Coordinates of C-alpha atoms in Angstrom, one line a residue:
M1 CA -32.6 -70.7 34.5
K2 CA -32.2 -67.0 35.5
K3 CA -28.5 -67.2 35.0
L4 CA -28.6 -68.8 32.1
L5 CA -31.1 -65.7 30.4
C6 CA -28.6 -63.5 31.8
K7 CA -25.6 -64.9 29.9
E8 CA -27.8 -65.0 26.9
L9 CA -29.0 -61.1 26.7
L10 CA -25.5 -60.4 27.3
F11 CA -23.9 -62.2 24.4
A12 CA -27.0 -60.8 22.1
L13 CA -26.5 -57.1 23.5
S14 CA -22.8 -57.6 22.5
I15 CA -23.7 -58.8 19.4
F16 CA -25.9 -55.9 18.7
C17 CA -23.1 -53.6 20.4
C18 CA -20.3 -54.6 17.8
F19 CA -23.0 -54.5 14.9
F20 CA -23.8 -51.0 15.9
I21 CA -20.3 -50.1 16.0
A22 CA -19.4 -51.7 12.8
F23 CA -22.4 -50.3 11.0
S24 CA -21.6 -46.6 12.5
S25 CA -18.1 -46.8 11.4
C26 CA -19.1 -48.0 7.7
S27 CA -21.7 -45.0 7.9
D28 CA -19.4 -42.5 9.2
S29 CA -16.8 -43.4 6.5
E30 CA -19.2 -43.4 4.0
D31 CA -20.3 -39.6 4.9
E32 CA -16.9 -38.6 4.7
S33 CA -16.2 -39.8 1.0
I34 CA -19.2 -37.8 0.0
I35 CA -17.8 -34.5 -1.1
L36 CA -20.9 -31.9 -1.5
Q37 CA -20.4 -30.3 -5.0
L38 CA -22.6 -27.5 -7.3
T39 CA -22.1 -27.5 -10.8
L40 CA -23.1 -25.0 -12.8
D41 CA -22.7 -24.2 -16.6
S42 CA -20.9 -21.2 -18.1
S43 CA -23.9 -20.2 -19.8
Q44 CA -26.0 -20.3 -16.2
Q45 CA -23.3 -17.5 -14.7
S46 CA -24.7 -14.9 -16.1
K47 CA -27.9 -13.5 -16.7
T48 CA -29.1 -10.5 -18.9
L49 CA -32.7 -9.9 -19.0
F50 CA -35.0 -7.2 -20.6
W51 CA -36.8 -4.9 -18.5
D52 CA -40.4 -6.5 -18.7
E53 CA -39.4 -10.5 -18.1
T54 CA -40.9 -11.8 -15.3
E55 CA -39.5 -15.2 -15.2
A56 CA -36.5 -16.8 -15.3
S57 CA -34.6 -19.7 -14.2
V58 CA -31.2 -21.0 -13.1
K59 CA -30.1 -24.6 -13.8
F60 CA -27.3 -26.8 -11.5
S61 CA -26.6 -29.8 -10.3
A62 CA -26.1 -30.4 -6.5
T63 CA -24.8 -33.7 -4.9
G64 CA -26.5 -33.0 -1.2
P65 CA -29.1 -30.2 0.3
W66 CA -28.2 -26.7 -0.9
T67 CA -29.6 -23.2 -0.3
A68 CA -29.9 -20.0 -2.2
T69 CA -29.9 -16.1 -1.3
V70 CA -30.2 -13.1 -3.5
E71 CA -28.5 -9.7 -2.7
D72 CA -28.9 -6.6 -4.9
V73 CA -25.5 -5.3 -5.9
T74 CA -26.9 -2.3 -8.2
S75 CA -25.6 0.6 -5.5
R76 CA -23.1 -1.8 -3.3
A77 CA -24.4 0.3 -0.3
T78 CA -25.2 -1.0 3.1
D79 CA -28.7 -2.5 2.0
S80 CA -28.3 -5.3 -0.1
S81 CA -31.7 -7.1 0.4
C82 CA -33.4 -7.9 -3.1
T83 CA -37.2 -6.8 -3.4
W84 CA -37.7 -7.3 -7.1
I85 CA -36.3 -11.2 -7.3
K86 CA -38.4 -13.7 -5.6
L87 CA -37.7 -17.3 -5.4
P88 CA -40.5 -20.0 -4.7
R89 CA -37.8 -22.0 -2.6
Y90 CA -34.6 -20.9 -1.1
E91 CA -33.3 -24.3 -0.2
G92 CA -33.5 -27.9 -1.7
E93 CA -32.1 -31.5 -2.1
A94 CA -29.3 -33.3 -4.5
G95 CA -30.4 -33.7 -7.9
E96 CA -30.6 -31.9 -10.9
I97 CA -32.1 -28.4 -10.4
S98 CA -34.2 -26.0 -12.6
L99 CA -34.6 -22.7 -9.9
P100 CA -37.2 -20.6 -11.1
M101 CA -36.9 -16.7 -10.4
L102 CA -40.0 -14.3 -10.2
L103 CA -39.1 -10.6 -11.5
Q104 CA -40.9 -7.7 -11.0
K105 CA -40.7 -5.0 -14.5
N106 CA -38.5 -2.4 -14.5
D107 CA -40.2 0.6 -15.2
S108 CA -37.1 2.6 -13.8
E109 CA -34.8 4.3 -16.1
N110 CA -31.8 2.7 -14.8
Y111 CA -30.9 -1.1 -15.0
R112 CA -30.4 -3.1 -11.8
E113 CA -28.0 -5.7 -10.9
A114 CA -28.3 -9.0 -8.5
T115 CA -26.5 -11.8 -7.5
L116 CA -27.6 -15.0 -6.9
V117 CA -25.6 -17.4 -4.2
I118 CA -25.9 -21.2 -4.1
V119 CA -24.3 -23.0 -1.7
C120 CA -24.0 -26.9 -1.1
G121 CA -21.6 -27.6 1.5
E122 CA -18.1 -26.1 1.0
S123 CA -19.2 -25.4 -2.3
E124 CA -20.7 -21.8 -3.5
V125 CA -21.4 -20.7 -6.9
T126 CA -22.5 -17.2 -8.0
V127 CA -25.0 -16.3 -10.6
H128 CA -24.7 -12.2 -11.8
I129 CA -28.2 -11.1 -12.9
R130 CA -28.9 -7.9 -14.6
Q131 CA -32.2 -6.3 -15.8
E132 CA -32.5 -3.9 -18.1
A133 CA -34.3 -0.1 -18.0
N134 CA -37.2 0.6 -19.7
P135 CA -36.4 2.0 -22.8
N136 CA -39.3 4.2 -22.8
A137 CA -38.1 5.6 -19.5
V138 CA -34.5 6.1 -20.9
L139 CA -33.3 10.0 -21.5
T140 CA -31.0 10.6 -24.0
L141 CA -28.7 13.5 -24.2
N142 CA -27.6 15.4 -27.3
S143 CA -23.5 15.7 -27.2
A144 CA -24.1 19.4 -28.6
D145 CA -25.9 20.4 -25.1
I146 CA -22.5 19.2 -23.1
K147 CA -20.3 21.9 -22.5
D148 CA -16.5 20.7 -23.1
F149 CA -18.1 17.7 -24.1
D150 CA -15.0 17.3 -27.0
K151 CA -12.9 17.6 -23.7
Y152 CA -13.8 14.2 -22.2
Y153 CA -11.7 11.2 -23.3
K154 CA -14.0 8.2 -23.6
P155 CA -11.9 5.3 -22.2
I156 CA -11.7 1.7 -24.4
E157 CA -13.5 -0.1 -21.9
F158 CA -16.3 2.2 -22.2
S159 CA -16.7 1.6 -26.0
N160 CA -20.1 -0.1 -25.9
M161 CA -21.8 2.3 -23.4
N162 CA -23.9 5.1 -24.4
M163 CA -23.1 7.2 -22.0
L164 CA -25.7 9.8 -23.1
R165 CA -28.5 7.3 -22.1
S166 CA -29.9 8.0 -18.6
D167 CA -29.5 4.2 -18.2
A168 CA -25.8 3.9 -18.5
R169 CA -23.4 3.2 -15.2
W170 CA -21.6 6.2 -16.3
S171 CA -24.1 8.4 -17.8
W172 CA -23.6 12.5 -18.7
W173 CA -27.2 12.6 -16.6
R174 CA -24.9 12.1 -13.3
M175 CA -22.1 14.6 -14.2
K176 CA -20.7 17.7 -13.1
Q177 CA -17.4 19.3 -14.3
S178 CA -14.5 22.0 -13.2
E179 CA -12.1 23.9 -15.5
H180 CA -9.6 20.5 -15.1
F181 CA -11.8 17.7 -14.3
F182 CA -14.9 15.5 -14.9
V183 CA -16.7 13.7 -12.1
F184 CA -19.3 10.8 -13.2
W185 CA -21.5 9.2 -10.3
E186 CA -23.6 6.0 -10.2
P187 CA -27.0 5.8 -10.4
G188 CA -27.6 5.1 -6.8
F189 CA -27.1 8.3 -5.9
G190 CA -29.5 10.1 -8.2
N191 CA -29.3 13.3 -9.6
D192 CA -27.2 14.7 -6.7
P193 CA -24.9 12.4 -4.0
G194 CA -25.1 15.6 -2.0
A195 CA -29.0 15.6 -1.7
E196 CA -30.9 14.8 1.8
S197 CA -32.3 11.7 0.2
V198 CA -28.9 9.9 -0.3
P199 CA -27.7 8.3 3.0
E200 CA -25.7 10.1 5.0
V201 CA -22.7 7.6 4.8
L202 CA -23.0 7.8 1.4
R203 CA -23.5 11.6 0.8
V204 CA -20.7 13.5 -1.1
D205 CA -20.3 17.2 -1.9
I206 CA -19.5 17.4 -5.6
D207 CA -19.0 21.0 -5.3
D208 CA -16.5 20.3 -2.5
L209 CA -14.8 17.9 -4.4
L210 CA -14.1 19.8 -7.7
A211 CA -12.9 22.9 -5.6
K212 CA -10.0 20.7 -4.0
A213 CA -9.6 18.6 -6.9
E214 CA -8.6 22.2 -8.8
Q215 CA -6.5 22.6 -5.7
F216 CA -4.5 19.6 -6.0
Y217 CA -4.2 20.3 -9.9
R218 CA -2.5 23.7 -9.4
T219 CA -0.3 21.7 -6.8
N220 CA 0.9 19.1 -9.5
I221 CA 0.9 21.6 -12.3
E222 CA 2.5 24.9 -11.1
T223 CA 4.7 23.7 -8.0
L224 CA 5.4 20.5 -8.7
K225 CA 5.9 20.4 -12.2
F226 CA 4.4 16.5 -13.0
A227 CA 2.8 18.1 -16.6
D228 CA 3.9 21.0 -19.0
T229 CA 0.8 22.6 -20.3
G230 CA 0.3 25.2 -22.5
Q231 CA 2.9 24.1 -25.1
N232 CA 1.0 21.4 -26.5
K233 CA 3.2 19.1 -25.2
S234 CA 0.3 17.2 -22.3
F235 CA -2.9 15.5 -23.2
L236 CA -3.8 17.8 -20.2
D237 CA -4.3 20.5 -22.8
K238 CA -6.8 18.4 -24.5
Y239 CA -8.8 16.4 -22.1
K240 CA -9.9 16.8 -18.6
M241 CA -9.1 14.6 -15.8
E242 CA -11.6 12.1 -14.4
I243 CA -13.0 11.0 -11.2
Y244 CA -15.4 8.1 -11.0
L245 CA -17.5 8.0 -7.7
L246 CA -18.9 4.5 -6.8
Y247 CA -22.0 4.3 -4.7
Q248 CA -20.8 1.9 -2.4
T249 CA -19.7 1.9 1.4
E250 CA -16.7 -0.7 0.9
W251 CA -13.7 1.8 0.7
L252 CA -12.1 2.5 -2.5
A253 CA -9.2 5.0 -3.5
T254 CA -7.7 4.3 -6.6
G255 CA -5.4 6.7 -8.7
S256 CA -4.2 5.9 -12.3
G257 CA -5.4 6.6 -15.7
Y258 CA -7.0 5.6 -19.1
D259 CA -5.2 4.0 -22.0
N260 CA -1.7 6.0 -22.0
T261 CA -4.0 9.0 -22.4
I262 CA -5.6 10.6 -19.4
G263 CA -5.2 10.5 -15.6
A264 CA -8.4 9.4 -13.7
L265 CA -9.2 8.1 -10.1
W266 CA -12.2 5.8 -8.9
V267 CA -13.4 6.4 -5.3
N268 CA -16.1 5.9 -3.0
P269 CA -17.9 8.3 -0.5
S270 CA -15.7 7.8 2.4
T271 CA -13.2 8.9 0.6
C272 CA -14.5 12.3 0.4
Q273 CA -16.0 12.9 3.8
P274 CA -14.5 15.8 3.6
V275 CA -12.3 15.8 0.8
G276 CA -8.8 16.3 2.1
S277 CA -5.3 14.2 1.8
T278 CA -6.8 10.9 0.3
I279 CA -7.8 12.6 -2.6
A280 CA -4.8 14.6 -2.8
H281 CA -3.2 11.4 -2.8
E282 CA -4.8 9.6 -5.7
I283 CA -4.9 12.8 -8.0
G284 CA -0.9 12.6 -7.1
H285 CA -1.0 9.1 -8.9
S286 CA -3.2 10.4 -11.5
F287 CA -0.7 12.7 -12.2
Q288 CA 2.2 10.1 -11.9
Y289 CA 0.2 8.2 -14.7
Q290 CA 0.1 11.3 -16.9
V291 CA 4.0 11.6 -17.2
S292 CA 4.2 8.4 -19.5
C293 CA 1.1 9.4 -21.3
D294 CA 2.8 12.6 -22.3
K295 CA 5.9 10.8 -23.1
M296 CA 4.0 8.8 -25.8
L297 CA 2.5 12.2 -26.9
N298 CA 5.9 13.2 -27.4
G299 CA 6.9 10.4 -29.1
E300 CA 8.0 7.6 -26.7
A301 CA 7.1 4.4 -28.1
D302 CA 6.6 2.5 -24.8
F303 CA 5.1 3.6 -21.9
S304 CA 6.8 0.8 -19.7
Q305 CA 10.4 2.6 -20.2
V306 CA 9.6 5.5 -18.8
G307 CA 7.6 7.4 -15.4
F308 CA 7.9 4.5 -13.3
R309 CA 5.7 2.3 -15.1
Y310 CA 7.9 -0.8 -14.3
G311 CA 8.9 -2.6 -11.3
Y312 CA 12.6 -3.2 -10.1
G313 CA 12.9 -7.1 -10.9
S314 CA 15.1 -8.0 -13.0
S315 CA 12.7 -7.8 -16.1
G316 CA 10.9 -5.2 -14.7
E317 CA 8.5 -7.5 -12.8
G318 CA 7.0 -6.3 -9.5
G319 CA 5.4 -3.2 -8.2
N320 CA 6.9 0.0 -7.5
G321 CA 7.0 1.5 -4.1
F322 CA 7.6 4.9 -5.2
W323 CA 4.3 5.6 -6.7
E324 CA 3.1 5.4 -2.9
Q325 CA 6.5 7.1 -1.6
C326 CA 5.5 10.2 -4.0
A327 CA 1.2 10.3 -3.4
Q328 CA 2.2 10.5 0.1
W329 CA 4.6 13.5 -0.5
Q330 CA 2.5 15.1 -3.1
S331 CA -0.6 15.2 -0.8
F332 CA 1.5 16.6 2.0
Q333 CA 2.4 19.3 0.1
D334 CA -1.4 20.7 0.7
Y335 CA -1.7 18.8 4.2
P336 CA 1.8 19.6 5.8
A337 CA 0.0 18.9 9.2
E338 CA -0.6 15.2 8.5
L339 CA 3.2 14.5 8.1
F340 CA 3.6 13.1 11.6
G341 CA 0.5 10.3 11.4
Y342 CA 0.1 7.0 12.1
H343 CA 2.8 6.2 9.0
V344 CA 5.9 7.4 11.5
D345 CA 5.7 4.2 13.4
V346 CA 5.8 2.4 10.3
W347 CA 8.7 4.3 9.5
K348 CA 10.4 4.1 12.4
A349 CA 10.0 0.0 12.4
N350 CA 11.5 -0.4 8.8
Y351 CA 13.9 3.0 7.9
H352 CA 16.5 0.7 8.0
R353 CA 15.6 -1.0 5.1
H354 CA 16.1 0.3 1.0
F355 CA 14.5 3.6 0.5
N356 CA 12.5 2.1 -1.7
H357 CA 11.2 -1.1 0.3
E358 CA 7.5 -1.9 0.1
W359 CA 7.0 -2.4 3.5
M360 CA 7.1 1.5 4.0
R361 CA 6.2 2.8 1.1
Y362 CA 3.4 4.7 2.8
A363 CA 5.5 6.0 5.5
S364 CA 9.4 6.4 3.3
Y365 CA 8.3 10.2 2.2
W366 CA 10.9 11.7 3.4
L367 CA 13.6 11.7 1.3
Q368 CA 11.8 14.0 -1.4
Y369 CA 11.8 17.0 1.3
Y370 CA 15.8 16.8 1.4
W371 CA 15.9 16.8 -2.2
A372 CA 13.3 19.6 -2.7
Q373 CA 15.8 21.7 0.0
K374 CA 18.5 21.3 -2.2
H375 CA 17.1 21.5 -5.6
G376 CA 13.6 23.0 -5.5
V377 CA 10.4 21.8 -4.8
D378 CA 10.1 20.7 -8.6
V379 CA 13.0 18.3 -8.1
V380 CA 10.3 15.0 -8.0
G381 CA 8.5 15.9 -10.8
N382 CA 11.9 16.1 -12.7
V383 CA 12.8 12.9 -11.4
W384 CA 9.4 11.5 -12.5
T385 CA 9.4 12.8 -16.1
Q386 CA 13.0 12.3 -17.0
S387 CA 13.0 8.5 -15.3
R388 CA 14.1 5.6 -17.4
Y389 CA 13.7 2.1 -17.2
P390 CA 15.6 0.6 -15.3
E391 CA 16.6 3.4 -12.7
D392 CA 15.1 3.2 -9.9
P393 CA 14.4 7.3 -8.4
L394 CA 17.7 7.1 -7.0
M395 CA 19.6 6.2 -9.6
T396 CA 17.4 8.8 -11.9
Y397 CA 18.5 11.2 -9.2
Q398 CA 22.0 10.2 -9.0
R399 CA 22.0 10.8 -13.2
L400 CA 20.7 13.8 -13.2
Y401 CA 21.8 15.4 -10.0
C402 CA 25.4 13.9 -8.6
N403 CA 27.2 13.4 -12.4
N404 CA 25.7 10.1 -11.9
D405 CA 28.4 9.5 -9.2
L406 CA 27.7 6.6 -6.7
Q407 CA 29.8 7.9 -4.1
T408 CA 28.2 11.7 -4.6
L409 CA 24.9 9.9 -4.0
Y410 CA 25.7 7.8 -0.9
T411 CA 27.2 11.6 0.3
E412 CA 24.0 13.1 -0.1
L413 CA 22.1 10.0 1.3
Y414 CA 24.3 10.0 4.3
G415 CA 23.4 13.8 4.8
Y416 CA 19.8 13.0 4.7
A417 CA 20.3 10.5 7.3
T418 CA 21.6 12.2 9.8
R419 CA 18.9 15.0 9.3
M420 CA 16.4 12.2 9.8
V421 CA 17.7 12.3 13.5
T422 CA 15.6 15.5 13.7
Y423 CA 14.0 15.6 10.9
D424 CA 15.5 18.8 10.1
M425 CA 14.6 19.8 6.7
D426 CA 12.8 22.9 5.6
V427 CA 8.8 22.5 6.0
V428 CA 9.3 18.9 8.2
R429 CA 10.8 20.6 11.2
N430 CA 7.8 22.6 11.6
Y431 CA 5.6 20.0 12.3
V432 CA 8.0 17.2 13.8
T433 CA 7.2 15.6 17.3
E434 CA 9.0 14.3 20.1
T435 CA 7.6 10.9 19.8
A436 CA 9.1 10.8 15.9
C437 CA 12.5 11.3 17.4
N438 CA 12.5 8.4 19.6
Y439 CA 14.6 5.8 17.2
T440 CA 15.6 2.3 18.2
T441 CA 18.1 0.2 16.8
K442 CA 18.8 -3.5 18.0
M443 CA 22.5 -4.4 19.1
Y444 CA 23.6 -7.4 20.8
D445 CA 26.9 -8.2 23.0
A446 CA 29.6 -9.1 20.7
A447 CA 33.3 -10.4 22.0
G448 CA 35.8 -7.7 22.7
G449 CA 33.4 -5.1 24.1
Y450 CA 31.6 -4.8 20.9
Y451 CA 28.0 -4.4 19.9
Q452 CA 26.9 -6.5 16.9
V453 CA 23.5 -4.9 15.1
G454 CA 20.6 -7.4 15.1
Y455 CA 19.3 -9.0 12.1
A456 CA 15.8 -7.0 12.8
S457 CA 18.0 -3.6 12.5
C458 CA 20.2 -4.4 10.0
P459 CA 20.4 -1.8 7.0
G460 CA 19.9 -2.5 3.8
T461 CA 21.5 -0.6 0.8
T462 CA 20.6 3.4 1.6
G463 CA 18.8 2.1 4.9
F464 CA 20.3 3.4 8.2
N465 CA 20.6 2.9 11.9
I466 CA 20.1 5.8 14.6
I467 CA 21.8 4.4 17.7
P468 CA 21.1 6.7 20.8
L469 CA 24.2 6.8 23.1
N470 CA 24.5 8.1 27.0
V471 CA 25.5 11.8 27.0
P472 CA 28.5 12.3 28.8
E473 CA 30.2 15.6 30.8
A474 CA 30.9 18.1 28.2
G475 CA 34.2 18.0 26.9
T476 CA 34.5 14.4 26.8
T477 CA 35.7 13.0 23.6
V478 CA 33.4 10.2 22.6
K479 CA 34.5 7.4 20.1
A480 CA 32.9 4.9 17.8
N481 CA 35.3 1.9 16.7
F482 CA 33.4 0.5 13.9
A483 CA 34.3 -2.8 11.9
G484 CA 32.2 -3.9 9.1
L485 CA 31.0 -7.2 8.7
A486 CA 31.6 -10.1 6.1
V487 CA 28.0 -10.5 4.3
G488 CA 25.9 -13.4 5.3
C489 CA 28.2 -14.0 8.8
A490 CA 26.8 -15.3 11.4
L491 CA 24.4 -13.4 13.9
A492 CA 25.8 -12.3 17.2
E493 CA 24.7 -15.0 20.3
E494 CA 21.7 -13.5 21.7
D495 CA 20.2 -12.5 18.5
P496 CA 16.9 -14.4 18.1
G497 CA 17.1 -13.7 14.2
T498 CA 13.4 -13.3 14.0
T499 CA 12.3 -12.7 10.4
L500 CA 9.0 -11.5 9.4
D501 CA 6.1 -11.2 6.8
A502 CA 4.9 -8.1 4.8
D503 CA 2.0 -8.1 7.7
G504 CA 4.9 -8.1 10.6
N505 CA 3.7 -11.8 11.8
V506 CA 6.8 -14.2 12.3
A507 CA 7.8 -15.8 9.7
G508 CA 10.6 -17.9 10.6
T509 CA 14.4 -17.4 12.1
A510 CA 17.6 -16.6 10.6
T511 CA 21.1 -17.7 12.1
A512 CA 23.1 -15.7 9.8
Y513 CA 22.7 -12.0 8.1
N514 CA 21.3 -12.6 4.4
N515 CA 23.6 -13.7 1.5
N516 CA 22.9 -10.7 -0.9
G517 CA 22.3 -12.7 -3.7
G518 CA 26.3 -12.5 -4.3
N519 CA 26.7 -8.8 -3.7
T520 CA 29.2 -9.0 -1.0
A521 CA 31.5 -5.7 -1.6
A522 CA 30.2 -4.2 1.6
G523 CA 30.5 -0.5 2.3
W524 CA 29.3 2.1 5.0
R525 CA 28.9 5.7 6.1
Y526 CA 28.7 6.4 9.3
G527 CA 29.3 9.3 12.1
F528 CA 28.0 11.4 15.1
V529 CA 25.1 13.6 15.3
A530 CA 24.3 15.3 18.5
I531 CA 21.3 17.8 19.4
V532 CA 23.3 20.8 21.4
N533 CA 21.1 23.5 22.9
G534 CA 17.8 22.6 20.7
A535 CA 19.8 22.5 17.8
P536 CA 21.5 19.5 15.8
Q537 CA 25.4 19.2 15.1
Y538 CA 26.9 17.0 12.4
A539 CA 30.0 15.4 13.0
S540 CA 32.2 14.6 10.0
M541 CA 31.5 11.3 8.4
N542 CA 33.4 8.0 7.8
K543 CA 33.3 5.5 5.2
E544 CA 36.1 3.2 6.2
N545 CA 35.0 -0.4 6.5
A546 CA 36.7 -0.4 9.5
G547 CA 37.6 2.9 11.1
V548 CA 36.9 5.7 14.1
V549 CA 35.1 8.5 14.2
S550 CA 35.2 10.9 17.4
Y551 CA 33.3 13.8 18.7
T552 CA 33.9 16.3 21.7
I553 CA 31.2 17.2 23.6
P554 CA 29.9 20.8 23.6
I555 CA 28.2 22.3 26.7
G556 CA 24.5 21.9 26.4
T557 CA 24.4 18.7 24.5
E558 CA 20.7 17.0 25.0
K559 CA 20.9 14.2 22.7
L560 CA 23.8 11.7 21.3
C561 CA 23.6 9.3 18.3
L562 CA 26.0 7.1 15.9
V563 CA 24.3 6.9 12.5
V564 CA 25.0 4.2 10.1
M565 CA 24.3 3.8 6.7
G566 CA 24.3 0.8 4.2
A567 CA 26.5 1.9 1.2
P568 CA 27.7 -1.1 -0.8
V569 CA 30.2 -0.8 -3.8
Q570 CA 27.7 -2.0 -6.1
Y571 CA 24.3 -0.2 -5.8
K572 CA 21.1 -2.6 -6.9
S573 CA 17.7 -1.6 -6.8
H574 CA 14.9 -3.3 -4.5
P575 CA 12.9 -5.3 -6.0
W576 CA 9.2 -6.1 -4.4
N577 CA 8.6 -9.2 -3.4
D578 CA 7.3 -8.8 0.2
D579 CA 10.0 -11.3 1.6
E580 CA 12.9 -9.8 3.7
T581 CA 15.0 -12.8 3.9
D582 CA 16.5 -11.8 0.2
D583 CA 17.2 -8.3 1.2
E584 CA 20.5 -6.9 0.9
Q585 CA 21.9 -6.7 4.2
W586 CA 25.3 -4.8 5.6
P587 CA 26.2 -6.0 9.0
Y588 CA 28.5 -4.4 11.3
K589 CA 29.6 -4.2 14.8
V590 CA 30.8 -1.3 17.1
K591 CA 32.7 -0.4 20.5
F592 CA 32.3 2.8 22.2
E593 CA 34.6 4.8 24.3
G594 CA 33.5 7.5 26.6
T595 CA 29.8 6.7 26.3
D596 CA 27.7 3.3 25.5
L597 CA 24.4 2.7 24.1
L598 CA 21.2 4.8 25.8
G599 CA 20.8 3.4 29.5
N600 CA 23.7 1.2 29.6
F601 CA 26.4 2.0 31.9
S602 CA 29.7 0.2 32.9
I603 CA 30.8 -0.5 36.7
D604 CA 34.7 -0.3 37.3
E605 CA 34.8 -3.4 40.1
T606 CA 38.5 -2.5 40.8
A607 CA 38.1 1.4 41.9
M608 CA 38.0 2.6 45.5
P609 CA 34.0 3.4 47.0
K610 CA 34.1 7.2 47.4
D611 CA 31.6 9.3 48.9
I612 CA 29.4 11.8 46.8
T613 CA 27.0 14.6 47.2
L614 CA 23.6 14.5 45.3

């Protein structure tokens, strides 16, 4: 009887377990099929309320449990808690929801803004809320009482903004000016961004900002000649440049301009603590933008045809790295001690690429110094003001300074490449560091005693390699037997062929060099550079696709290297697309006599051993 009962219990239990498993599986499947969603009508995405409204609501639908949060975004500062909007509930269940909001009256002279964020599962919607200022508290200026009011160009995007009112985002009540600049700041700063009442992280000395801005203005006008003022040829004779200071801790530093008329910049406080090369860089952008504005003032019909207001894609698409390359150089005119900052590591990792390569746009600012040494410091401003679509800066320079001859351009660029071994250029040489001179080039063993350049170092058009070599005894004649390789040929056997993305992460693996989009007419420039008694010596340049260069080592030689630059028969601009696998590459191999790659040495296994004294 007991055995039978146990069997019955076991049978019943097994039936229950099967039912439970089946039910659980069914429930899990049903849960997985439910996608939690929020639906918000477009009319509910933005709410503009009067200053004295104390109630409002937001309607939405949710297919599951939801939560809501409210943040004050008036200032976008560190404290985002919202004290003027309260919700009766901050969570709820699925359904058609009408969520009430309780507001305080806004007795201030300034508007205020908040965001209501509603989340249901992975679905999220944001409602933007703006409560207007109390019109009885708003102050209004008379334009006649504002100094140089007519020197302010009001951007088209501000057309509906009454800047004379104290409640405007950009208001004449919160402005200061100098000879060539207006600075406006957001309401969160109050009347003075430098006041002790402003949190230290957001505090800005406006007088210092204006004084430094005037310094950078003089640099770009008087020294670099980015604009021709005093001749009614520039909008700068009519308007002052504009600076907009945002009340936020999030980094913001952008220089450009408004409506093809006037240069401007938008910054947050951390870029001004203290004012330095960052602001100089952004004002540099403002002057770059001013170039095309002034061209249009003088009859140019299309801003996109001048002043590098175009990319280097086949139809002018893509970014233009020269803006950053030059803004760096412009800023270093006032802060040369920053030349060898953290950007140097980026430079040394990418200098084999095209001069305009996007991955080193903040680090490839050296060529401008070479140009300035040859032609004067205003050469860069001239390249900007004389540029025309579809030219890149090298093409404009070639037209202006090389009789439009590509071979002359390549000769100059090779001269620049050799000087970069020690940064042997005016101004730059005064600040160079030993670390900056420690270049590397990846080379791999190839047949016949050659070394073949690695994929990761293969020079692009105008890019170059600096290959450190062993220094033999004085009087030794060293040779480099150079041989250009076919475009798209196989990599050396030991070359991993690692390709990278724009962030420096591994993107893939190549087994051959890039095919250059059919541009196969290769070319190079190469030769030796030595450091003798602390000074660079430049051996003769060779441009044969297969040739030998030699150099006799002088007494006092401390360093030796071979420089190789990509110089194809047909020059092409480099488009910005953050993909190195379609960059032009000009592979080669080289065999040395009398020297070897730095740190390498060979042993003659057939030689007789002998005693030496150390």
